[in-house]
PDB file of C-alpha atoms in Angstrom:
ATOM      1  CA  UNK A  28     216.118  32.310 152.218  1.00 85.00           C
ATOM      2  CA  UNK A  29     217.379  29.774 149.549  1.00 86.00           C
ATOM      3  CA  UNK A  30     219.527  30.758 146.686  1.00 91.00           C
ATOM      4  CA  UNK A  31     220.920  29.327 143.996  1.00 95.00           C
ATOM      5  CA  UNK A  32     223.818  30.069 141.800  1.00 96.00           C
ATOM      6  CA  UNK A  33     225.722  28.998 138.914  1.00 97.00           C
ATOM      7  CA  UNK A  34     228.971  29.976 137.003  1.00 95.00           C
ATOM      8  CA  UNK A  35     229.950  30.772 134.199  1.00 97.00           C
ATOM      9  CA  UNK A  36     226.859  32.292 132.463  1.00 96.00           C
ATOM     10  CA  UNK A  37     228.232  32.523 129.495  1.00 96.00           C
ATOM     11  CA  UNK A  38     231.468  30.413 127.652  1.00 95.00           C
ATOM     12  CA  UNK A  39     232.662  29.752 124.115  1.00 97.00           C
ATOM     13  CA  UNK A  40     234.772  26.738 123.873  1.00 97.00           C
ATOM     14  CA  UNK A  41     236.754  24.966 121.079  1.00 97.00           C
ATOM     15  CA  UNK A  42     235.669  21.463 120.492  1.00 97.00           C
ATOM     16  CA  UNK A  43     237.890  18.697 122.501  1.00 96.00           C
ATOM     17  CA  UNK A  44     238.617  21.103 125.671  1.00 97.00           C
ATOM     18  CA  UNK A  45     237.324  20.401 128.987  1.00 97.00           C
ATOM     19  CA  UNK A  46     234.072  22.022 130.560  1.00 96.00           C
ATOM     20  CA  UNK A  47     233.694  22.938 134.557  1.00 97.00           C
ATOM     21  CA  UNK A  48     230.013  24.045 135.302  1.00 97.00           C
ATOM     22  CA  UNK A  49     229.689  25.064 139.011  1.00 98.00           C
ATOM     23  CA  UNK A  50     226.879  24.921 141.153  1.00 97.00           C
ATOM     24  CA  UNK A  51     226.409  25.820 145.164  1.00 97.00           C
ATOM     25  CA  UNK A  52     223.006  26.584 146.860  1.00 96.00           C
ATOM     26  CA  UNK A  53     222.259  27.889 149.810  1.00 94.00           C
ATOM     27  CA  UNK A  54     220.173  28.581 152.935  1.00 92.00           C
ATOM     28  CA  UNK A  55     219.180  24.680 152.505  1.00 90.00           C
ATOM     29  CA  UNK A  56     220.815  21.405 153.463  1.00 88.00           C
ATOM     30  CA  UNK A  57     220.526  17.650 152.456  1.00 90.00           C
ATOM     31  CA  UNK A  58     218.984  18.988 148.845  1.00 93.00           C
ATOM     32  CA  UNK A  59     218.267  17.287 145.928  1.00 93.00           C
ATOM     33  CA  UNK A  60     220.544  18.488 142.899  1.00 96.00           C
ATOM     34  CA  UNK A  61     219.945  18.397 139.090  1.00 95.00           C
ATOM     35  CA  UNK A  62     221.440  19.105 135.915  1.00 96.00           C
ATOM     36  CA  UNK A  63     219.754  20.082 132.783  1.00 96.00           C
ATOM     37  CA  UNK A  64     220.615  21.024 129.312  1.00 95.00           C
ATOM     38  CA  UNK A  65     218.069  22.649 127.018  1.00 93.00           C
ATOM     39  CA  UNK A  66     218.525  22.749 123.640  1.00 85.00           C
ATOM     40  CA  UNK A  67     216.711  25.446 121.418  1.00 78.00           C
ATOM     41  CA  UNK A  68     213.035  24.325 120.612  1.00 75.00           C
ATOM     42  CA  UNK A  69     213.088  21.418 122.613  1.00 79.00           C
ATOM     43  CA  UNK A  70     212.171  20.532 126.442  1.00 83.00           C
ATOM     44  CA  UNK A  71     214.648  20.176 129.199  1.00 91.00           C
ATOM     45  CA  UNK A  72     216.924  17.106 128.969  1.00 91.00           C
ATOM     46  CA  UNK A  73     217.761  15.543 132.373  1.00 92.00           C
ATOM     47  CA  UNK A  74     221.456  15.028 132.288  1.00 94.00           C
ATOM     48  CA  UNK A  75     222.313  14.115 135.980  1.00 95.00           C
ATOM     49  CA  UNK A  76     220.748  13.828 139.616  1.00 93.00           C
ATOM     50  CA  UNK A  77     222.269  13.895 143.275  1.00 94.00           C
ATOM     51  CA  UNK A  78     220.521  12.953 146.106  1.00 92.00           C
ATOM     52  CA  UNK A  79     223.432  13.485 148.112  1.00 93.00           C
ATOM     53  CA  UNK A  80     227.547  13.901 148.649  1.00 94.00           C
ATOM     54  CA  UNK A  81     229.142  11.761 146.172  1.00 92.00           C
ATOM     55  CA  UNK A  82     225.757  10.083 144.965  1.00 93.00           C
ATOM     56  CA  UNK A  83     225.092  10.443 140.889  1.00 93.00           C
ATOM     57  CA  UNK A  84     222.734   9.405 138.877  1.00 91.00           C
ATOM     58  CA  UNK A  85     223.119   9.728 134.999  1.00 89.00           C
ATOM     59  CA  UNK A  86     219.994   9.884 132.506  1.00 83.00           C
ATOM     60  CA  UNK A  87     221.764   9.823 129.502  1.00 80.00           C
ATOM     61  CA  UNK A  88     225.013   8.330 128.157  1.00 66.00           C
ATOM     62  CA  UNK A  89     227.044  10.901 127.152  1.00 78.00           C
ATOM     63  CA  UNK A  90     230.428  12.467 127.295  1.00 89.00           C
ATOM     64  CA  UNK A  91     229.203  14.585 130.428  1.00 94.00           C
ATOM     65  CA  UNK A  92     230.094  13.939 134.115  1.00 95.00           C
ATOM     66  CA  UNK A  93     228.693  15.305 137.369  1.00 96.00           C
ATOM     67  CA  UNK A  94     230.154  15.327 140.727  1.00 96.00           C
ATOM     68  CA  UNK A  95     228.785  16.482 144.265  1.00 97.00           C
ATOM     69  CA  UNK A  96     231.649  16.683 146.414  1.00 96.00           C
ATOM     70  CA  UNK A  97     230.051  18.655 149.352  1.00 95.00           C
ATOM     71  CA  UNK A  98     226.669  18.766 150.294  1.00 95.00           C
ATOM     72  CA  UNK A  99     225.388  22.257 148.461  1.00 94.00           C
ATOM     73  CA  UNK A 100     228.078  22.208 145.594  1.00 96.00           C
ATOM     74  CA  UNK A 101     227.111  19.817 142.242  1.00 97.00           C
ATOM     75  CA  UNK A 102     229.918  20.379 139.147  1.00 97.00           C
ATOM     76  CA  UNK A 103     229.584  19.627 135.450  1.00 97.00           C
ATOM     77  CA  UNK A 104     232.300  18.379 133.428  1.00 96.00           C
ATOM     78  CA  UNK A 105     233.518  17.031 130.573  1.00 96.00           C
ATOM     79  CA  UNK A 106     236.761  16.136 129.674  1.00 95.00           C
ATOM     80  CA  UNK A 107     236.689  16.788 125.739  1.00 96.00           C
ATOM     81  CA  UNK A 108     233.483  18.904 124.318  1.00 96.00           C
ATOM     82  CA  UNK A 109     231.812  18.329 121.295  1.00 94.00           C
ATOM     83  CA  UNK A 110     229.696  20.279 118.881  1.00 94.00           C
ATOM     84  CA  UNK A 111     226.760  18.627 119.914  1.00 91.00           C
ATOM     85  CA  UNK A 112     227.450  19.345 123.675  1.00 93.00           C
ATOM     86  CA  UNK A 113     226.356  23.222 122.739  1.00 93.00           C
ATOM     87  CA  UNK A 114     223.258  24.733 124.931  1.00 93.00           C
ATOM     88  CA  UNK A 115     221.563  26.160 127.884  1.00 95.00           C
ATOM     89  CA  UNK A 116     222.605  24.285 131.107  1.00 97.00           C
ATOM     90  CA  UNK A 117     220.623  25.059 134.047  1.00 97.00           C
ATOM     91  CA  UNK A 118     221.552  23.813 137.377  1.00 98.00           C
ATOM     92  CA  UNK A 119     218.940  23.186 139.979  1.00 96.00           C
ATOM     93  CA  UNK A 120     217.539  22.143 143.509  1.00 95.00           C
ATOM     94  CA  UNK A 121     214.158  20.778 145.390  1.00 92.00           C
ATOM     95  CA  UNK A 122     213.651  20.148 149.001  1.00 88.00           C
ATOM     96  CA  UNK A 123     214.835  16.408 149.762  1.00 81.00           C
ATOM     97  CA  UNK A 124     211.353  14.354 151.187  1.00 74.00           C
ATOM     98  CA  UNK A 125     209.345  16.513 148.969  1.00 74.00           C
ATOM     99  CA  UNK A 126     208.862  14.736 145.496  1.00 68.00           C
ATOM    100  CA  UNK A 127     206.286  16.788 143.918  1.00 72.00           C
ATOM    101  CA  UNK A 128     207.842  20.180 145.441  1.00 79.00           C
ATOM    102  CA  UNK A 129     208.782  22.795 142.571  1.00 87.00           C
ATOM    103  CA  UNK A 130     212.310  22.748 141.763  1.00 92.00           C
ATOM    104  CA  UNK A 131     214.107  26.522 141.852  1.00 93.00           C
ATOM    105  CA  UNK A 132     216.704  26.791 139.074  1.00 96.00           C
ATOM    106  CA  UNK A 133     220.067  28.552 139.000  1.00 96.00           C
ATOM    107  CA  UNK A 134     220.466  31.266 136.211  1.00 95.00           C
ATOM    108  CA  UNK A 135     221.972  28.930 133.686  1.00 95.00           C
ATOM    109  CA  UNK A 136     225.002  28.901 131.708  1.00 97.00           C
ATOM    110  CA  UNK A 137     225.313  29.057 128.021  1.00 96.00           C
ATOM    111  CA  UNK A 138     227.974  27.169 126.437  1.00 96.00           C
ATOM    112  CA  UNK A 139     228.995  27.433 122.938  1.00 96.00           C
ATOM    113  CA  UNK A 140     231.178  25.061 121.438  1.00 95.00           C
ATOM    114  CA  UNK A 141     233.210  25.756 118.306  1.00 96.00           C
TER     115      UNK A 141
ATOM    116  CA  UNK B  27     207.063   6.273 125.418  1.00 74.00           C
ATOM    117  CA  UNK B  28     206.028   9.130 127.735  1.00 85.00           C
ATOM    118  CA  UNK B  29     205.259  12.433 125.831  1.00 91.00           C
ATOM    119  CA  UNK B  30     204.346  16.056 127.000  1.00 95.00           C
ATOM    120  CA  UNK B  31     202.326  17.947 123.821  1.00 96.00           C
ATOM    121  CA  UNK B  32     202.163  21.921 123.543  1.00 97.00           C
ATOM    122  CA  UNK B  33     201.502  24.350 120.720  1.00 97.00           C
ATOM    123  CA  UNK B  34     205.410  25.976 119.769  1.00 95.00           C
ATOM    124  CA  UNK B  35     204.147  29.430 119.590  1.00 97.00           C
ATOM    125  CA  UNK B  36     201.169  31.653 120.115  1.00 98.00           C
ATOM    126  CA  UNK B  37     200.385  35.157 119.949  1.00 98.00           C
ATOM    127  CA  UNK B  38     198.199  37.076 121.977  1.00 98.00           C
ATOM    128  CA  UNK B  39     196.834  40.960 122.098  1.00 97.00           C
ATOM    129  CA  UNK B  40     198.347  43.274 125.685  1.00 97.00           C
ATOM    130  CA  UNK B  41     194.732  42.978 127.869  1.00 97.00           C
ATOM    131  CA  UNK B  42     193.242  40.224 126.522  1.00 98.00           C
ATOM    132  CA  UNK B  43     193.117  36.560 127.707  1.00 98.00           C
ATOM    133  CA  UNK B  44     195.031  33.416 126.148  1.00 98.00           C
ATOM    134  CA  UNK B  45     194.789  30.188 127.180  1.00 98.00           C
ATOM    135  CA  UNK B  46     197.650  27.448 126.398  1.00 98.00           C
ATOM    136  CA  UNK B  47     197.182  23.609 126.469  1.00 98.00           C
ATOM    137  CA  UNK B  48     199.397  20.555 127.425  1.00 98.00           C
ATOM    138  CA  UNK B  49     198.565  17.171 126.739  1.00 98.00           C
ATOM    139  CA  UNK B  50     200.200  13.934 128.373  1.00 97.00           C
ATOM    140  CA  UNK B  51     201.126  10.666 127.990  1.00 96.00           C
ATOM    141  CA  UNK B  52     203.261   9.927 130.693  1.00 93.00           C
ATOM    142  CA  UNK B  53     203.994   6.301 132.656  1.00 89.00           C
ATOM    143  CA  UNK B  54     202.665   7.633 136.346  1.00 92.00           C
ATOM    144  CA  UNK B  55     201.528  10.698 137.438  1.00 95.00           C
ATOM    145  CA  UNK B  56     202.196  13.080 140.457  1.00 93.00           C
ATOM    146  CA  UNK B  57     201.284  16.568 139.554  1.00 95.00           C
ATOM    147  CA  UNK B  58     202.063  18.588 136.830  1.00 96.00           C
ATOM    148  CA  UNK B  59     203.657  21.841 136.896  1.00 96.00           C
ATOM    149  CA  UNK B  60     203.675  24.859 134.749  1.00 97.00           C
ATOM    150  CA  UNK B  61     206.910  27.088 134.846  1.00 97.00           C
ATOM    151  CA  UNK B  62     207.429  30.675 132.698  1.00 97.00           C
ATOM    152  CA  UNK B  63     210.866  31.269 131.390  1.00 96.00           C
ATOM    153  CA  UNK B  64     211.989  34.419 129.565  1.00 95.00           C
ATOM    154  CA  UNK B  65     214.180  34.791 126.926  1.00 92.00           C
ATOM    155  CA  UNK B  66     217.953  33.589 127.711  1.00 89.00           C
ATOM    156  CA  UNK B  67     216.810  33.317 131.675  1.00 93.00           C
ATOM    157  CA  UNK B  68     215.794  30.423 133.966  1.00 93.00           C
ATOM    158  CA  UNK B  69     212.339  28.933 134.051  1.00 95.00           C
ATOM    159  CA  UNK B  70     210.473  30.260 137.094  1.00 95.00           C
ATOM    160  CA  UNK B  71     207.817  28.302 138.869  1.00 94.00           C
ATOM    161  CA  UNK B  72     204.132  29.219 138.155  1.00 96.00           C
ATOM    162  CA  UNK B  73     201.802  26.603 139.339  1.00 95.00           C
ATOM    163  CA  UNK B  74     201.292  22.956 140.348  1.00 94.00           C
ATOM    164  CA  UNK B  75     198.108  20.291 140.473  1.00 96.00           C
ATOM    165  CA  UNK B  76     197.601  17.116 141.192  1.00 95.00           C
ATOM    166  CA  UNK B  77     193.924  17.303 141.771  1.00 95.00           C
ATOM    167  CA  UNK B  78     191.515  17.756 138.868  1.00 97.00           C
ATOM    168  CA  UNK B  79     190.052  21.327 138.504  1.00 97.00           C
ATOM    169  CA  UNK B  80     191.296  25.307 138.700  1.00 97.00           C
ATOM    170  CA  UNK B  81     193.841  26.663 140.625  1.00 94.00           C
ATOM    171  CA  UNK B  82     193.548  30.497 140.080  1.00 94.00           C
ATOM    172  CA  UNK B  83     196.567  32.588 141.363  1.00 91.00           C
ATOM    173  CA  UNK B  84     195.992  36.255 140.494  1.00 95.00           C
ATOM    174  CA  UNK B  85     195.966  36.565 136.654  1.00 97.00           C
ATOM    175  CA  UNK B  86     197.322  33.248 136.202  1.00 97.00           C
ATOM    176  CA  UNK B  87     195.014  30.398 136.387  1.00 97.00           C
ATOM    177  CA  UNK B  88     195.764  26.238 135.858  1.00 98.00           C
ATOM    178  CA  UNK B  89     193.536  23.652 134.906  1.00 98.00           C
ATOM    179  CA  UNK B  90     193.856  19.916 135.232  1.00 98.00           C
ATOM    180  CA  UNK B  91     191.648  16.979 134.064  1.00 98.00           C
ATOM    181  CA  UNK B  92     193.460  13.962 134.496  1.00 97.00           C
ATOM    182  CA  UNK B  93     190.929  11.613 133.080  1.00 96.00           C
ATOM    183  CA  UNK B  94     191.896  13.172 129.923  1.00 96.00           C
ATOM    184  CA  UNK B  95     195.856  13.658 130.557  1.00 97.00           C
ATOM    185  CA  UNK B  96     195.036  17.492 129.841  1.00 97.00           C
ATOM    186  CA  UNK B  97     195.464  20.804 131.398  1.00 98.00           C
ATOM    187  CA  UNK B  98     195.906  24.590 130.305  1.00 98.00           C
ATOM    188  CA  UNK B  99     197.119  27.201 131.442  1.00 98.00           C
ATOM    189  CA  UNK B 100     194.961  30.749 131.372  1.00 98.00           C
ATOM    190  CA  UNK B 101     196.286  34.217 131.292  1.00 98.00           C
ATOM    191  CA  UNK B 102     194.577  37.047 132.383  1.00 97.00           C
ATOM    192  CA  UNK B 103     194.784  40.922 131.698  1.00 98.00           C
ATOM    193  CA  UNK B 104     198.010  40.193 129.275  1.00 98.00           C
ATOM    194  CA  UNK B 105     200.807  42.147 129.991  1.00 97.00           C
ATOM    195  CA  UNK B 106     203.999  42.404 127.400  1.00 97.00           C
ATOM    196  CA  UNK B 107     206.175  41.601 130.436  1.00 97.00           C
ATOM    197  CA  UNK B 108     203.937  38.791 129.899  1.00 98.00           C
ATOM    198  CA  UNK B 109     205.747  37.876 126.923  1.00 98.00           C
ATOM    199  CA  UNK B 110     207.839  34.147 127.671  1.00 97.00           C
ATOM    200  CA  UNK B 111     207.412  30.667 127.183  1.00 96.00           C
ATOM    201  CA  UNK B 112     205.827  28.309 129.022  1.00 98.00           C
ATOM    202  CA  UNK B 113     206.788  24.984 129.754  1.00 97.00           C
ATOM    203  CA  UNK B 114     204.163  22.505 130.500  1.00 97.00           C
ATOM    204  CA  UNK B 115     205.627  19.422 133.082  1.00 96.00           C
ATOM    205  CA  UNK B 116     204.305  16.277 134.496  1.00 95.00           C
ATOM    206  CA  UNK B 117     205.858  14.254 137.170  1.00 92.00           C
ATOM    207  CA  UNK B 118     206.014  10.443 136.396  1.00 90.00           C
ATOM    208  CA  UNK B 119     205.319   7.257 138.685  1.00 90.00           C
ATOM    209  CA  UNK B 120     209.210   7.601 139.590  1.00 85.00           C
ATOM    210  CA  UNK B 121     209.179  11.663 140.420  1.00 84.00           C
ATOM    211  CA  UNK B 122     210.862  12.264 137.768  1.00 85.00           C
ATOM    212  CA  UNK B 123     209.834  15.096 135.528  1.00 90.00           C
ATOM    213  CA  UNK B 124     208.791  15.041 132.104  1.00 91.00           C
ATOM    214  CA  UNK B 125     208.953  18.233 130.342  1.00 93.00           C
ATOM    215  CA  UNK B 126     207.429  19.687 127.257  1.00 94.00           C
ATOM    216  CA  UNK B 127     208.947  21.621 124.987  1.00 93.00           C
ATOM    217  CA  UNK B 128     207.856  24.901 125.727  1.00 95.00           C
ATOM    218  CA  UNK B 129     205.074  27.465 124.106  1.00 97.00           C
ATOM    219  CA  UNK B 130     206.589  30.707 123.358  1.00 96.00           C
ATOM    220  CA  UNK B 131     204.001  33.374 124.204  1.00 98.00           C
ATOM    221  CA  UNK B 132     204.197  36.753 122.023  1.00 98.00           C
ATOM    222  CA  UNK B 133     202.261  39.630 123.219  1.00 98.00           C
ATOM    223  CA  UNK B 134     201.492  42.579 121.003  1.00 96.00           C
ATOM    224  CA  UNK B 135     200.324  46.186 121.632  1.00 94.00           C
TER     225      UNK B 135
END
């Protein structure tokens, strides 16, 4: 079976240090990846989509970055946070081919910045 | 501009049925999905349609008219694990999804 998984859950940071999100599914191959932020009270923000090794697509200019440097693993980073860059960041995958397949979501990662 | 509407919050009684609307506006459309997510966890899938009319899956049931860029979602025989919010989604002309904001869902004794 597929899993997904996503670490840290939970980090505090001080405003202008770097960020590393990490992502890796498995039991799939060739998947589509996604990140997502969710901010409280609002929907879930599309930051950045793979749909495969080294291929990125950004949604929104920002002072994020995503790479995919093997086939299952997708990273968030950042080089300097900001305030604004607090929230819920959820990693996730769907079946490449299948566009209107559910996506399955890793178990998130809350980030606080200070 | 594309747009997903839901009510913020609702409350509901444990047993009893509730019934939560989205509304759309989107550019395109290739199903829409409806996902729970508890407090402080990741959103879970629940249901997806693409053709108008019910899909009933145990005490869950989804509804879709897309004629009127509407559907709800009906709960059955509330639980307070029940409890969650529920985010209403629509996929757009491009696949990408468009989500809504999310109703949270209180259940009381």
């Amino acid at each position: 079976s597929q899993t997904i998984h996503q670490w840290p859950a939970t980090l505090v940071q001080p405003v202008g240090s770097p960020l590393s999100l990490e992502c890796t599914v498995e039991g799939t191959s060739n998947p589509n990846l996604y990140w997502y932020r969710q901010a409280a009270g609002r929907g879930l923000q599309l930051l950045f989509y793979s749909v495969g090794i080294g291929q990125i697509s950004s949604e929104v200019p920002q002072n994020l970055s995503a790479s995919r440097p093997q086939d299952r693993q997708f990273i968030l980073s950042s080089k300097k946070l900001l305030l604004s860059d607090s929230g819920f960041y959820l990693c996730a995958w769907r079946d490449r081919g299948l566009d209107t397949g559910e996506l399955f979501f890793g178990e998130g990662s809350r980030l606080t910045v200070l | 501009g594309q747009n997903i509407d839901q009510p913020t919050e609702m409350t509901a009684t444990e047993g009893a049925i509730v019934q939560i609307n989205c509304t759309y506006q989107t550019s395109g459309f290739n199903g829409l999905f409806w996902y729970q997510q508890h407090a402080g966890e990741a959103p879970t899938f629940l249901s997806y349609n693409v053709l108008d009319g019910l899909e009933e899956k145990g005490r869950f049931s989804s509804f879709l008219s897309r004629s009127k860029g509407y559907s709800y979602l009906l709960l059955k025989e509330l639980q307070m694990k029940d409890s969650a919010s529920y985010l209403c989604a629509v996929l757009d002309s491009n696949y990408q999804l468009i989500w809504g904001a999310g109703t949270k869902l209180i259940i009381k004794p």
